[in-house]
Amino acid sequence: MDNEKKAAKHKASMEKQKSNVDANIERADVERGLVLLLTGDGKGKSSSAFGMAIRSLGYDYKVGIVQFIKGEILSGEEIFIRDKHPEVAFYQMGTGFTWNTQDRDGDIAAAEKTWQQALTMLQDESLHLVVLDEITYMLAYKYLDEDMIIDAINNRPTEQTVVLTGRGGGKAIRELADTVSEINDVKHAFRAGLKARKGVDF
Amino acid sequence: MDNEKKAAKHKASMEKQKSNVDANIERADVERGLVLLLTGDGKGKSSSAFGMAIRSLGYDYKVGIVQFIKGEILSGEEIFIRDKHPEVAFYQMGTGFTWNTQDRDGDIAAAEKTWQQALTMLQDESLHLVVLDEITYMLAYKYLDEDMIIDAINNRPTEQTVVLTGRGGGKAIRELADTVSEINDVKHAFRAGLKARKGVDF
């Protein structure tokens, strides 16, 4: 096929794609805050949530981030938010991974305290985006009550978007979510013997 | 099961998990920059790449971002980087989606110009992380030569990490990547008639 034909074929195919895209945009007419679940075993869930946080910050919207589990050692994006964007409401459970604490009652107390911070954000109309990072583990370990979390999300301000991250998530959370992305671990450097890297993995 | 038994069972299970985690960390001893591919049809690929960028920025590492395709209208994370983090080397192809331009030859010229920017970053030892956002489409449409891209990535500075995003990616890129996360579209608000939202979707 010569270049002219290629260009014409490309144009026809792109015209069709554009009309499909436009028709879909036309149909999508409900405006409200969303619930997003970023789940799966692959690398990129929390990074994606932080990426959405800066997407909101780009428009000077107010953002809240609550991190469950993480926090014994700060990772790069947490240092970034703390040091360079103190305008973000940021709270960390700060007990580290549950396989390090090995203390169920202590973990539950920390989870409940952290949830209070999340609840305050879920009632705050000024927040455009609330990230509840790694919250699914609180449900998997039964540290927090699922119905309590679902009620709070359902009763949030209409314009507020909530991003939930973590493996699993359960049927009720998946039903609640407007968008569910499952990040699958096709390949991970770690398994090939590559060391976790500062500024990439933490 | 009473609470004491639950706590003991939890502790035993967490001890086992911790020893597995520790053994895996022990085994992973190769240190160098990584190649990550964020692919799949689901929402979150570019957000995740921007999340990794701020992870690097948290440690004051230098970051470069090149966006292929995107850029006719800036989205939130791009405004954020441009306005609040001018220390990031940031280049956009700026022609918009290929189904909007409908001009194959123009797209190819823009892709080649954009690739020159990417190549400069892939040769710059001072950059800890280079994001090539949406580059897979340049390969899918054959706007850029795959071997040329793979060679440039293989010849990058040892300490540099490269993040590639976009649907597909092809066999050779998947083999080149140390880590591949495939973000699957389990559910998308758009299909339920919810309008794309500023600060969430763009």
mmCIF file of C-alpha atoms in Angstrom:
data_model
loop_
_atom_site.group_PDB
_atom_site.id
_atom_site.type_symbol
_atom_site.label_atom_id
_atom_site.label_comp_id
_atom_site.label_asym_id
_atom_site.label_seq_id
_atom_site.Cartn_x
_atom_site.Cartn_y
_atom_site.Cartn_z
ATOM 1 C CA MET A 1 0.000 0.000 0.000
ATOM 2 C CA ASP A 2 1.510 3.352 -0.954
ATOM 3 C CA ASN A 3 1.685 6.229 1.458
ATOM 4 C CA GLU A 4 -1.316 8.094 0.036
ATOM 5 C CA LYS A 5 -3.592 5.072 0.414
ATOM 6 C CA LYS A 6 -2.245 4.454 3.921
ATOM 7 C CA ALA A 7 -3.012 8.043 4.882
ATOM 8 C CA ALA A 8 -6.554 7.834 3.438
ATOM 9 C CA LYS A 9 -7.257 4.525 5.188
ATOM 10 C CA HIS A 10 -5.944 5.965 8.440
ATOM 11 C CA LYS A 11 -8.177 9.040 8.075
ATOM 12 C CA ALA A 12 -11.313 6.926 7.485
ATOM 13 C CA SER A 13 -10.542 4.693 10.456
ATOM 14 C CA MET A 14 -9.868 7.690 12.726
ATOM 15 C CA GLU A 15 -13.102 9.421 11.588
ATOM 16 C CA LYS A 16 -15.048 6.351 12.655
ATOM 17 C CA GLN A 17 -13.216 6.186 15.990
ATOM 18 C CA LYS A 18 -13.879 9.870 16.617
ATOM 19 C CA SER A 19 -17.614 9.503 15.958
ATOM 20 C CA ASN A 20 -17.738 6.574 18.424
ATOM 21 C CA VAL A 21 -15.870 8.602 21.048
ATOM 22 C CA ASP A 22 -18.170 11.603 20.497
ATOM 23 C CA ALA A 23 -21.333 9.458 20.779
ATOM 24 C CA ASN A 24 -20.098 8.007 24.061
ATOM 25 C CA ILE A 25 -19.355 11.471 25.445
ATOM 26 C CA GLU A 26 -22.878 12.563 24.433
ATOM 27 C CA ARG A 27 -24.456 9.650 26.324
ATOM 28 C CA ALA A 28 -22.503 10.238 29.545
ATOM 29 C CA ASP A 29 -24.468 13.097 31.113
ATOM 30 C CA VAL A 30 -24.686 12.394 34.851
ATOM 31 C CA GLU A 31 -22.427 14.688 36.864
ATOM 32 C CA ARG A 32 -21.374 13.794 40.398
ATOM 33 C CA GLY A 33 -18.343 12.666 42.366
ATOM 34 C CA LEU A 34 -17.218 9.119 41.670
ATOM 35 C CA VAL A 35 -16.058 6.126 43.640
ATOM 36 C CA LEU A 36 -12.990 4.442 42.175
ATOM 37 C CA LEU A 37 -11.446 1.169 43.284
ATOM 38 C CA LEU A 38 -7.846 0.418 42.283
ATOM 39 C CA THR A 39 -7.249 -3.209 43.090
ATOM 40 C CA GLY A 40 -5.293 -6.295 41.926
ATOM 41 C CA ASP A 41 -1.872 -7.720 42.796
ATOM 42 C CA GLY A 42 0.190 -5.597 40.385
ATOM 43 C CA LYS A 43 2.439 -2.615 41.028
ATOM 44 C CA GLY A 44 0.832 0.807 40.614
ATOM 45 C CA LYS A 45 -2.300 1.091 42.793
ATOM 46 C CA SER A 46 -1.100 3.677 45.292
ATOM 47 C CA SER A 47 0.941 5.468 42.619
ATOM 48 C CA SER A 48 -2.204 5.790 40.545
ATOM 49 C CA ALA A 49 -4.148 7.217 43.500
ATOM 50 C CA PHE A 50 -1.381 9.775 44.116
ATOM 51 C CA GLY A 51 -1.416 10.571 40.394
ATOM 52 C CA MET A 52 -5.147 11.369 40.658
ATOM 53 C CA ALA A 53 -4.422 13.503 43.717
ATOM 54 C CA ILE A 54 -2.022 15.692 41.724
ATOM 55 C CA ARG A 55 -4.532 15.782 38.857
ATOM 56 C CA SER A 56 -6.963 17.448 41.310
ATOM 57 C CA LEU A 57 -4.225 19.667 42.739
ATOM 58 C CA GLY A 58 -3.535 20.911 39.207
ATOM 59 C CA TYR A 59 -6.942 22.647 39.328
ATOM 60 C CA ASP A 60 -6.302 23.844 42.904
ATOM 61 C CA TYR A 61 -8.988 21.527 44.252
ATOM 62 C CA LYS A 62 -8.647 20.423 47.866
ATOM 63 C CA VAL A 63 -7.455 16.860 48.409
ATOM 64 C CA GLY A 64 -7.417 14.534 51.413
ATOM 65 C CA ILE A 65 -5.312 11.376 51.714
ATOM 66 C CA VAL A 66 -5.580 8.765 54.448
ATOM 67 C CA GLN A 67 -3.161 5.872 54.423
ATOM 68 C CA PHE A 68 -4.044 2.680 56.181
ATOM 69 C CA ILE A 69 -1.217 0.240 57.054
ATOM 70 C CA LYS A 70 1.636 2.153 55.430
ATOM 71 C CA GLY A 71 3.644 4.740 57.201
ATOM 72 C CA GLU A 72 6.353 3.204 59.374
ATOM 73 C CA ILE A 73 8.870 4.408 56.809
ATOM 74 C CA LEU A 74 7.714 7.230 54.553
ATOM 75 C CA SER A 75 7.928 6.522 50.851
ATOM 76 C CA GLY A 76 8.820 9.123 48.225
ATOM 77 C CA GLU A 77 5.313 10.276 47.321
ATOM 78 C CA GLU A 78 4.489 10.708 51.010
ATOM 79 C CA ILE A 79 7.622 12.808 51.589
ATOM 80 C CA PHE A 80 6.670 14.809 48.483
ATOM 81 C CA ILE A 81 3.159 15.570 49.754
ATOM 82 C CA ARG A 82 4.306 16.297 53.305
ATOM 83 C CA ASP A 83 7.203 18.576 52.353
ATOM 84 C CA LYS A 84 6.027 20.212 49.131
ATOM 85 C CA HIS A 85 2.234 20.170 49.369
ATOM 86 C CA PRO A 86 1.198 20.786 52.958
ATOM 87 C CA GLU A 87 -2.138 22.046 51.561
ATOM 88 C CA VAL A 88 -3.134 18.358 51.261
ATOM 89 C CA ALA A 89 -4.963 16.938 54.298
ATOM 90 C CA PHE A 90 -2.742 13.938 54.956
ATOM 91 C CA TYR A 91 -3.049 11.272 57.645
ATOM 92 C CA GLN A 92 -1.170 8.016 58.064
ATOM 93 C CA MET A 93 -2.029 5.093 60.276
ATOM 94 C CA GLY A 94 1.704 4.728 60.738
ATOM 95 C CA THR A 95 1.839 1.243 62.225
ATOM 96 C CA GLY A 96 3.530 -0.396 59.248
ATOM 97 C CA PHE A 97 2.499 -3.630 57.612
ATOM 98 C CA THR A 98 0.432 -5.945 59.704
ATOM 99 C CA TRP A 99 2.992 -8.748 59.233
ATOM 100 C CA ASN A 100 5.514 -6.529 60.983
ATOM 101 C CA THR A 101 3.374 -5.501 63.938
ATOM 102 C CA GLN A 102 1.971 -9.020 64.495
ATOM 103 C CA ASP A 103 -0.386 -7.431 66.996
ATOM 104 C CA ARG A 104 -4.061 -7.739 66.077
ATOM 105 C CA ASP A 105 -5.555 -5.684 68.928
ATOM 106 C CA GLY A 106 -3.048 -2.878 68.445
ATOM 107 C CA ASP A 107 -3.752 -2.866 64.715
ATOM 108 C CA ILE A 108 -7.521 -2.642 65.302
ATOM 109 C CA ALA A 109 -7.136 0.319 67.647
ATOM 110 C CA ALA A 110 -4.915 2.072 65.091
ATOM 111 C CA ALA A 111 -7.366 1.269 62.275
ATOM 112 C CA GLU A 112 -10.287 2.732 64.216
ATOM 113 C CA LYS A 113 -8.383 5.896 65.020
ATOM 114 C CA THR A 114 -7.391 6.248 61.363
ATOM 115 C CA TRP A 115 -10.976 5.651 60.252
ATOM 116 C CA GLN A 116 -12.095 8.665 62.307
ATOM 117 C CA GLN A 117 -9.799 10.817 60.176
ATOM 118 C CA ALA A 118 -11.205 9.294 56.996
ATOM 119 C CA LEU A 119 -14.778 9.855 58.209
ATOM 120 C CA THR A 120 -14.084 13.529 58.885
ATOM 121 C CA MET A 121 -12.816 13.896 55.316
ATOM 122 C CA LEU A 122 -15.822 12.020 53.893
ATOM 123 C CA GLN A 123 -18.034 14.641 55.562
ATOM 124 C CA ASP A 124 -16.016 17.630 54.389
ATOM 125 C CA GLU A 125 -17.646 19.369 51.428
ATOM 126 C CA SER A 126 -14.519 21.370 50.692
ATOM 127 C CA LEU A 127 -12.628 18.213 49.651
ATOM 128 C CA HIS A 128 -12.880 17.416 45.946
ATOM 129 C CA LEU A 129 -10.973 14.130 46.232
ATOM 130 C CA VAL A 130 -10.400 11.749 49.131
ATOM 131 C CA VAL A 131 -7.910 8.883 48.790
ATOM 132 C CA LEU A 132 -8.280 5.952 51.193
ATOM 133 C CA ASP A 133 -5.031 4.159 50.438
ATOM 134 C CA GLU A 134 -4.815 0.434 51.310
ATOM 135 C CA ILE A 135 -8.223 0.466 52.980
ATOM 136 C CA THR A 136 -9.167 -2.928 51.508
ATOM 137 C CA TYR A 137 -6.799 -4.649 53.949
ATOM 138 C CA MET A 138 -8.780 -3.211 56.860
ATOM 139 C CA LEU A 139 -11.762 -5.131 55.497
ATOM 140 C CA ALA A 140 -9.825 -8.300 54.628
ATOM 141 C CA TYR A 141 -8.476 -8.519 58.201
ATOM 142 C CA LYS A 142 -11.866 -7.419 59.602
ATOM 143 C CA TYR A 143 -10.240 -4.495 61.402
ATOM 144 C CA LEU A 144 -13.062 -2.209 60.247
ATOM 145 C CA ASP A 145 -16.743 -2.849 59.547
ATOM 146 C CA GLU A 146 -17.628 -2.922 55.864
ATOM 147 C CA ASP A 147 -21.149 -1.494 56.266
ATOM 148 C CA MET A 148 -19.781 1.455 58.231
ATOM 149 C CA ILE A 149 -17.377 2.290 55.426
ATOM 150 C CA ILE A 150 -19.974 1.862 52.677
ATOM 151 C CA ASP A 151 -22.475 4.085 54.543
ATOM 152 C CA ALA A 152 -19.905 6.833 54.983
ATOM 153 C CA ILE A 153 -18.993 6.721 51.289
ATOM 154 C CA ASN A 154 -22.652 6.755 50.229
ATOM 155 C CA ASN A 155 -23.339 9.741 52.464
ATOM 156 C CA ARG A 156 -20.369 11.816 51.314
ATOM 157 C CA PRO A 157 -20.900 15.224 49.620
ATOM 158 C CA THR A 158 -22.290 14.763 46.073
ATOM 159 C CA GLU A 159 -19.332 16.451 44.398
ATOM 160 C CA GLN A 160 -16.693 14.472 46.249
ATOM 161 C CA THR A 161 -14.738 11.679 44.543
ATOM 162 C CA VAL A 162 -13.302 8.824 46.617
ATOM 163 C CA VAL A 163 -10.416 6.605 45.530
ATOM 164 C CA LEU A 164 -9.980 3.287 47.352
ATOM 165 C CA THR A 165 -6.854 1.170 46.906
ATOM 166 C CA GLY A 166 -5.584 -2.255 47.901
ATOM 167 C CA ARG A 167 -5.728 -5.886 46.842
ATOM 168 C CA GLY A 168 -9.104 -7.602 46.959
ATOM 169 C CA GLY A 169 -11.848 -5.237 48.031
ATOM 170 C CA GLY A 170 -14.774 -7.631 48.264
ATOM 171 C CA LYS A 171 -18.088 -7.823 46.402
ATOM 172 C CA ALA A 172 -19.885 -4.958 48.174
ATOM 173 C CA ILE A 173 -17.066 -2.464 47.578
ATOM 174 C CA ARG A 174 -16.853 -3.503 43.919
ATOM 175 C CA GLU A 175 -20.590 -2.913 43.566
ATOM 176 C CA LEU A 176 -20.361 0.469 45.276
ATOM 177 C CA ALA A 177 -17.540 1.628 42.993
ATOM 178 C CA ASP A 178 -18.378 3.439 39.743
ATOM 179 C CA THR A 179 -15.007 2.515 38.283
ATOM 180 C CA VAL A 180 -12.946 -0.552 39.116
ATOM 181 C CA SER A 181 -9.449 -0.997 37.692
ATOM 182 C CA GLU A 182 -7.692 -4.244 38.444
ATOM 183 C CA ILE A 183 -3.929 -3.961 38.197
ATOM 184 C CA ASN A 184 -2.558 -7.378 37.348
ATOM 185 C CA ASP A 185 0.975 -8.426 38.094
ATOM 186 C CA VAL A 186 2.098 -9.776 34.713
ATOM 187 C CA LYS A 187 5.780 -9.516 35.626
ATOM 188 C CA HIS A 188 7.632 -8.012 38.572
ATOM 189 C CA ALA A 189 11.317 -7.050 38.683
ATOM 190 C CA PHE A 190 11.510 -8.280 42.270
ATOM 191 C CA ARG A 191 10.932 -11.882 41.192
ATOM 192 C CA ALA A 192 13.831 -11.621 38.728
ATOM 193 C CA GLY A 193 16.130 -10.723 41.646
ATOM 194 C CA LEU A 194 16.073 -6.951 41.146
ATOM 195 C CA LYS A 195 16.254 -4.986 44.349
ATOM 196 C CA ALA A 196 13.416 -2.617 45.288
ATOM 197 C CA ARG A 197 14.494 0.882 44.306
ATOM 198 C CA LYS A 198 14.262 4.161 46.144
ATOM 199 C CA GLY A 199 12.144 6.574 44.105
ATOM 200 C CA VAL A 200 10.570 3.727 42.130
ATOM 201 C CA ASP A 201 9.320 1.103 44.572
ATOM 202 C CA PHE A 202 9.171 3.235 47.720
ATOM 203 C CA MET B 1 -12.905 -18.437 68.535
ATOM 204 C CA ASP B 2 -12.248 -16.058 71.427
ATOM 205 C CA ASN B 3 -10.201 -12.929 71.063
ATOM 206 C CA GLU B 4 -7.032 -14.345 72.624
ATOM 207 C CA LYS B 5 -6.994 -17.294 70.230
ATOM 208 C CA LYS B 6 -7.711 -14.983 67.296
ATOM 209 C CA ALA B 7 -4.803 -12.762 68.293
ATOM 210 C CA ALA B 8 -2.450 -15.758 68.647
ATOM 211 C CA LYS B 9 -3.522 -17.216 65.301
ATOM 212 C CA HIS B 10 -3.049 -13.806 63.692
ATOM 213 C CA LYS B 11 0.426 -13.484 65.182
ATOM 214 C CA ALA B 12 1.516 -16.917 63.899
ATOM 215 C CA SER B 13 0.193 -16.205 60.422
ATOM 216 C CA MET B 14 1.874 -12.794 60.311
ATOM 217 C CA GLU B 15 5.187 -14.271 61.538
ATOM 218 C CA LYS B 16 5.114 -16.687 58.609
ATOM 219 C CA GLN B 17 4.256 -13.902 56.164
ATOM 220 C CA LYS B 18 7.082 -11.743 57.513
ATOM 221 C CA SER B 19 9.644 -14.525 57.088
ATOM 222 C CA ASN B 20 8.495 -15.002 53.469
ATOM 223 C CA VAL B 21 8.759 -11.271 52.807
ATOM 224 C CA ASP B 22 12.227 -11.143 54.405
ATOM 225 C CA ALA B 23 13.467 -14.139 52.374
ATOM 226 C CA ASN B 24 12.287 -12.498 49.153
ATOM 227 C CA ILE B 25 14.048 -9.239 50.037
ATOM 228 C CA GLU B 26 17.233 -11.229 50.737
ATOM 229 C CA ARG B 27 17.094 -12.874 47.309
ATOM 230 C CA ALA B 28 16.608 -9.629 45.363
ATOM 231 C CA ASP B 29 20.141 -8.233 45.259
ATOM 232 C CA VAL B 30 20.636 -6.763 41.760
ATOM 233 C CA GLU B 31 20.630 -2.963 41.802
ATOM 234 C CA ARG B 32 19.986 -0.954 38.656
ATOM 235 C CA GLY B 33 17.343 1.241 37.053
ATOM 236 C CA LEU B 34 14.219 -0.598 35.922
ATOM 237 C CA VAL B 35 11.946 -0.632 32.924
ATOM 238 C CA LEU B 36 8.260 -0.616 33.837
ATOM 239 C CA LEU B 37 5.344 -1.053 31.463
ATOM 240 C CA LEU B 38 1.887 0.086 32.597
ATOM 241 C CA THR B 39 -0.573 -1.285 30.101
ATOM 242 C CA GLY B 40 -4.159 -2.604 29.767
ATOM 243 C CA ASP B 41 -7.507 -0.958 28.975
ATOM 244 C CA GLY B 42 -8.340 0.235 32.511
ATOM 245 C CA LYS B 43 -8.172 3.694 34.035
ATOM 246 C CA GLY B 44 -4.981 4.563 35.912
ATOM 247 C CA LYS B 45 -1.942 4.031 33.660
ATOM 248 C CA SER B 46 -0.836 7.649 33.244
ATOM 249 C CA SER B 47 -1.897 8.493 36.807
ATOM 250 C CA SER B 48 0.322 5.705 38.056
ATOM 251 C CA ALA B 49 3.278 6.999 36.013
ATOM 252 C CA PHE B 50 2.756 10.497 37.450
ATOM 253 C CA GLY B 51 2.513 8.934 40.918
ATOM 254 C CA MET B 52 5.937 7.348 40.383
ATOM 255 C CA ALA B 53 7.265 10.697 39.183
ATOM 256 C CA ILE B 54 6.295 12.348 42.476
ATOM 257 C CA ARG B 55 7.734 9.368 44.355
ATOM 258 C CA SER B 56 11.096 10.256 42.769
ATOM 259 C CA LEU B 57 10.570 13.980 43.354
ATOM 260 C CA GLY B 58 10.062 13.226 47.056
ATOM 261 C CA TYR B 59 13.762 12.313 47.209
ATOM 262 C CA ASP B 60 14.688 15.334 45.054
ATOM 263 C CA TYR B 61 15.684 13.084 42.161
ATOM 264 C CA LYS B 62 15.508 14.575 38.680
ATOM 265 C CA VAL B 63 12.570 13.453 36.555
ATOM 266 C CA GLY B 64 11.759 13.709 32.846
ATOM 267 C CA ILE B 65 8.298 13.227 31.323
ATOM 268 C CA VAL B 66 7.514 12.978 27.624
ATOM 269 C CA GLN B 67 3.896 12.687 26.560
ATOM 270 C CA PHE B 68 3.059 11.196 23.214
ATOM 271 C CA ILE B 69 -0.435 11.905 21.746
ATOM 272 C CA LYS B 70 -1.837 13.846 24.710
ATOM 273 C CA GLY B 71 -1.505 17.565 25.075
ATOM 274 C CA GLU B 72 -4.079 19.428 22.995
ATOM 275 C CA ILE B 73 -5.842 20.254 26.238
ATOM 276 C CA LEU B 74 -3.727 20.013 29.373
ATOM 277 C CA SER B 75 -5.086 17.716 32.055
ATOM 278 C CA GLY B 76 -4.759 18.367 35.776
ATOM 279 C CA GLU B 77 -1.526 16.493 36.454
ATOM 280 C CA GLU B 78 0.113 18.255 33.505
ATOM 281 C CA ILE B 79 -0.959 21.682 34.787
ATOM 282 C CA PHE B 80 0.329 20.641 38.211
ATOM 283 C CA ILE B 81 3.783 19.690 36.879
ATOM 284 C CA ARG B 82 4.035 22.731 34.602
ATOM 285 C CA ASP B 83 2.930 25.289 37.206
ATOM 286 C CA LYS B 84 4.172 23.831 40.473
ATOM 287 C CA HIS B 85 7.146 21.691 39.503
ATOM 288 C CA PRO B 86 9.043 23.380 36.701
ATOM 289 C CA GLU B 87 12.122 21.414 37.847
ATOM 290 C CA VAL B 88 10.651 18.452 35.911
ATOM 291 C CA ALA B 89 11.843 18.161 32.291
ATOM 292 C CA PHE B 90 8.462 18.030 30.572
ATOM 293 C CA TYR B 91 7.669 17.722 26.873
ATOM 294 C CA GLN B 92 4.346 17.120 25.146
ATOM 295 C CA MET B 93 3.740 16.059 21.570
ATOM 296 C CA GLY B 94 0.733 18.316 21.765
ATOM 297 C CA THR B 95 -1.161 17.118 18.698
ATOM 298 C CA GLY B 96 -4.055 15.543 20.592
ATOM 299 C CA PHE B 97 -5.478 12.104 19.994
ATOM 300 C CA THR B 98 -4.834 10.612 16.610
ATOM 301 C CA TRP B 99 -8.584 10.189 15.997
ATOM 302 C CA ASN B 100 -8.889 13.958 16.269
ATOM 303 C CA THR B 101 -6.028 14.902 13.971
ATOM 304 C CA GLN B 102 -6.921 12.286 11.317
ATOM 305 C CA ASP B 103 -3.635 13.189 9.664
ATOM 306 C CA ARG B 104 -1.134 10.345 9.499
ATOM 307 C CA ASP B 105 1.814 12.195 7.990
ATOM 308 C CA GLY B 106 1.430 15.105 10.402
ATOM 309 C CA ASP B 107 1.260 12.669 13.333
ATOM 310 C CA ILE B 108 4.429 10.893 12.204
ATOM 311 C CA ALA B 109 6.356 14.165 11.952
ATOM 312 C CA ALA B 110 5.154 15.145 15.453
ATOM 313 C CA ALA B 111 6.031 11.684 16.824
ATOM 314 C CA GLU B 112 9.562 11.881 15.419
ATOM 315 C CA LYS B 113 10.099 15.340 16.866
ATOM 316 C CA THR B 114 8.809 14.146 20.251
ATOM 317 C CA TRP B 115 11.051 11.072 20.110
ATOM 318 C CA GLN B 116 14.115 13.330 19.825
ATOM 319 C CA GLN B 117 13.157 14.828 23.202
ATOM 320 C CA ALA B 118 12.729 11.363 24.696
ATOM 321 C CA LEU B 119 16.078 10.218 23.282
ATOM 322 C CA THR B 120 17.856 13.203 24.850
ATOM 323 C CA MET B 121 16.365 12.236 28.230
ATOM 324 C CA LEU B 122 17.315 8.561 27.776
ATOM 325 C CA GLN B 123 20.943 9.709 27.376
ATOM 326 C CA ASP B 124 20.906 12.077 30.352
ATOM 327 C CA GLU B 125 22.611 10.536 33.387
ATOM 328 C CA SER B 126 21.205 13.165 35.698
ATOM 329 C CA LEU B 127 17.641 11.855 35.219
ATOM 330 C CA HIS B 128 16.617 9.230 37.783
ATOM 331 C CA LEU B 129 13.245 8.554 36.154
ATOM 332 C CA VAL B 130 11.971 9.045 32.614
ATOM 333 C CA VAL B 131 8.260 8.629 31.845
ATOM 334 C CA LEU B 132 7.299 7.949 28.215
ATOM 335 C CA ASP B 133 3.540 8.402 28.516
ATOM 336 C CA GLU B 134 1.346 6.760 25.830
ATOM 337 C CA ILE B 135 4.364 5.675 23.806
ATOM 338 C CA THR B 136 2.801 2.286 22.981
ATOM 339 C CA TYR B 137 0.403 3.982 20.523
ATOM 340 C CA MET B 138 3.390 5.258 18.527
ATOM 341 C CA LEU B 139 4.312 1.599 18.023
ATOM 342 C CA ALA B 140 0.747 0.386 17.392
ATOM 343 C CA TYR B 141 0.288 2.988 14.620
ATOM 344 C CA LYS B 142 3.864 2.394 13.397
ATOM 345 C CA TYR B 143 4.681 6.076 13.841
ATOM 346 C CA LEU B 144 8.013 5.131 15.455
ATOM 347 C CA ASP B 145 10.351 2.195 14.928
ATOM 348 C CA GLU B 146 10.274 -0.371 17.720
ATOM 349 C CA ASP B 147 13.946 -1.380 17.450
ATOM 350 C CA MET B 148 15.018 2.251 17.715
ATOM 351 C CA ILE B 149 13.071 2.653 20.965
ATOM 352 C CA ILE B 150 14.302 -0.630 22.441
ATOM 353 C CA ASP B 151 17.930 0.225 21.610
ATOM 354 C CA ALA B 152 17.639 3.638 23.256
ATOM 355 C CA ILE B 153 16.132 2.116 26.401
ATOM 356 C CA ASN B 154 18.789 -0.620 26.547
ATOM 357 C CA ASN B 155 21.551 1.978 26.181
ATOM 358 C CA ARG B 156 20.240 4.341 28.859
ATOM 359 C CA PRO B 157 22.332 5.157 31.968
ATOM 360 C CA THR B 158 22.434 2.146 34.349
ATOM 361 C CA GLU B 159 20.778 3.985 37.220
ATOM 362 C CA GLN B 160 17.900 5.389 35.163
ATOM 363 C CA THR B 161 14.390 3.945 35.444
ATOM 364 C CA VAL B 162 11.990 4.212 32.498
ATOM 365 C CA VAL B 163 8.204 4.018 32.776
ATOM 366 C CA LEU B 164 6.264 3.273 29.582
ATOM 367 C CA THR B 165 2.483 3.619 29.430
ATOM 368 C CA GLY B 166 -0.341 2.871 27.023
ATOM 369 C CA ARG B 167 -2.568 0.032 25.874
ATOM 370 C CA GLY B 168 -0.926 -2.932 24.189
ATOM 371 C CA GLY B 169 2.827 -2.566 24.042
ATOM 372 C CA GLY B 170 3.759 -5.609 21.964
ATOM 373 C CA LYS B 171 5.832 -8.690 22.726
ATOM 374 C CA ALA B 172 9.289 -7.083 22.455
ATOM 375 C CA ILE B 173 8.443 -4.252 24.863
ATOM 376 C CA ARG B 174 6.932 -6.720 27.327
ATOM 377 C CA GLU B 175 10.121 -8.775 27.187
ATOM 378 C CA LEU B 176 12.276 -5.684 27.665
ATOM 379 C CA ALA B 177 10.309 -4.538 30.729
ATOM 380 C CA ASP B 178 11.385 -5.723 34.188
ATOM 381 C CA THR B 179 7.916 -5.052 35.563
ATOM 382 C CA VAL B 180 4.650 -5.223 33.646
ATOM 383 C CA SER B 181 1.378 -4.178 35.266
ATOM 384 C CA GLU B 182 -1.772 -4.681 33.243
ATOM 385 C CA ILE B 183 -4.584 -2.416 34.368
ATOM 386 C CA ASN B 184 -7.849 -4.113 33.468
ATOM 387 C CA ASP B 185 -11.080 -2.232 33.006
ATOM 388 C CA VAL B 186 -13.439 -4.208 35.274
ATOM 389 C CA LYS B 187 -15.969 -1.380 35.401
ATOM 390 C CA HIS B 188 -15.937 2.216 34.171
ATOM 391 C CA ALA B 189 -18.219 5.030 35.336
ATOM 392 C CA PHE B 190 -18.371 6.342 31.785
ATOM 393 C CA ARG B 191 -20.275 3.271 30.588
ATOM 394 C CA ALA B 192 -22.864 3.821 33.334
ATOM 395 C CA GLY B 193 -23.544 7.297 31.901
ATOM 396 C CA LEU B 194 -21.366 9.234 34.336
ATOM 397 C CA LYS B 195 -19.700 12.248 32.816
ATOM 398 C CA ALA B 196 -15.895 12.481 32.754
ATOM 399 C CA ARG B 197 -14.852 14.689 35.648
ATOM 400 C CA LYS B 198 -12.347 17.507 35.881
ATOM 401 C CA GLY B 199 -9.709 16.611 38.449
ATOM 402 C CA VAL B 200 -10.551 12.905 38.205
ATOM 403 C CA ASP B 201 -10.642 11.907 34.535
ATOM 404 C CA PHE B 202 -8.625 14.785 33.077
#
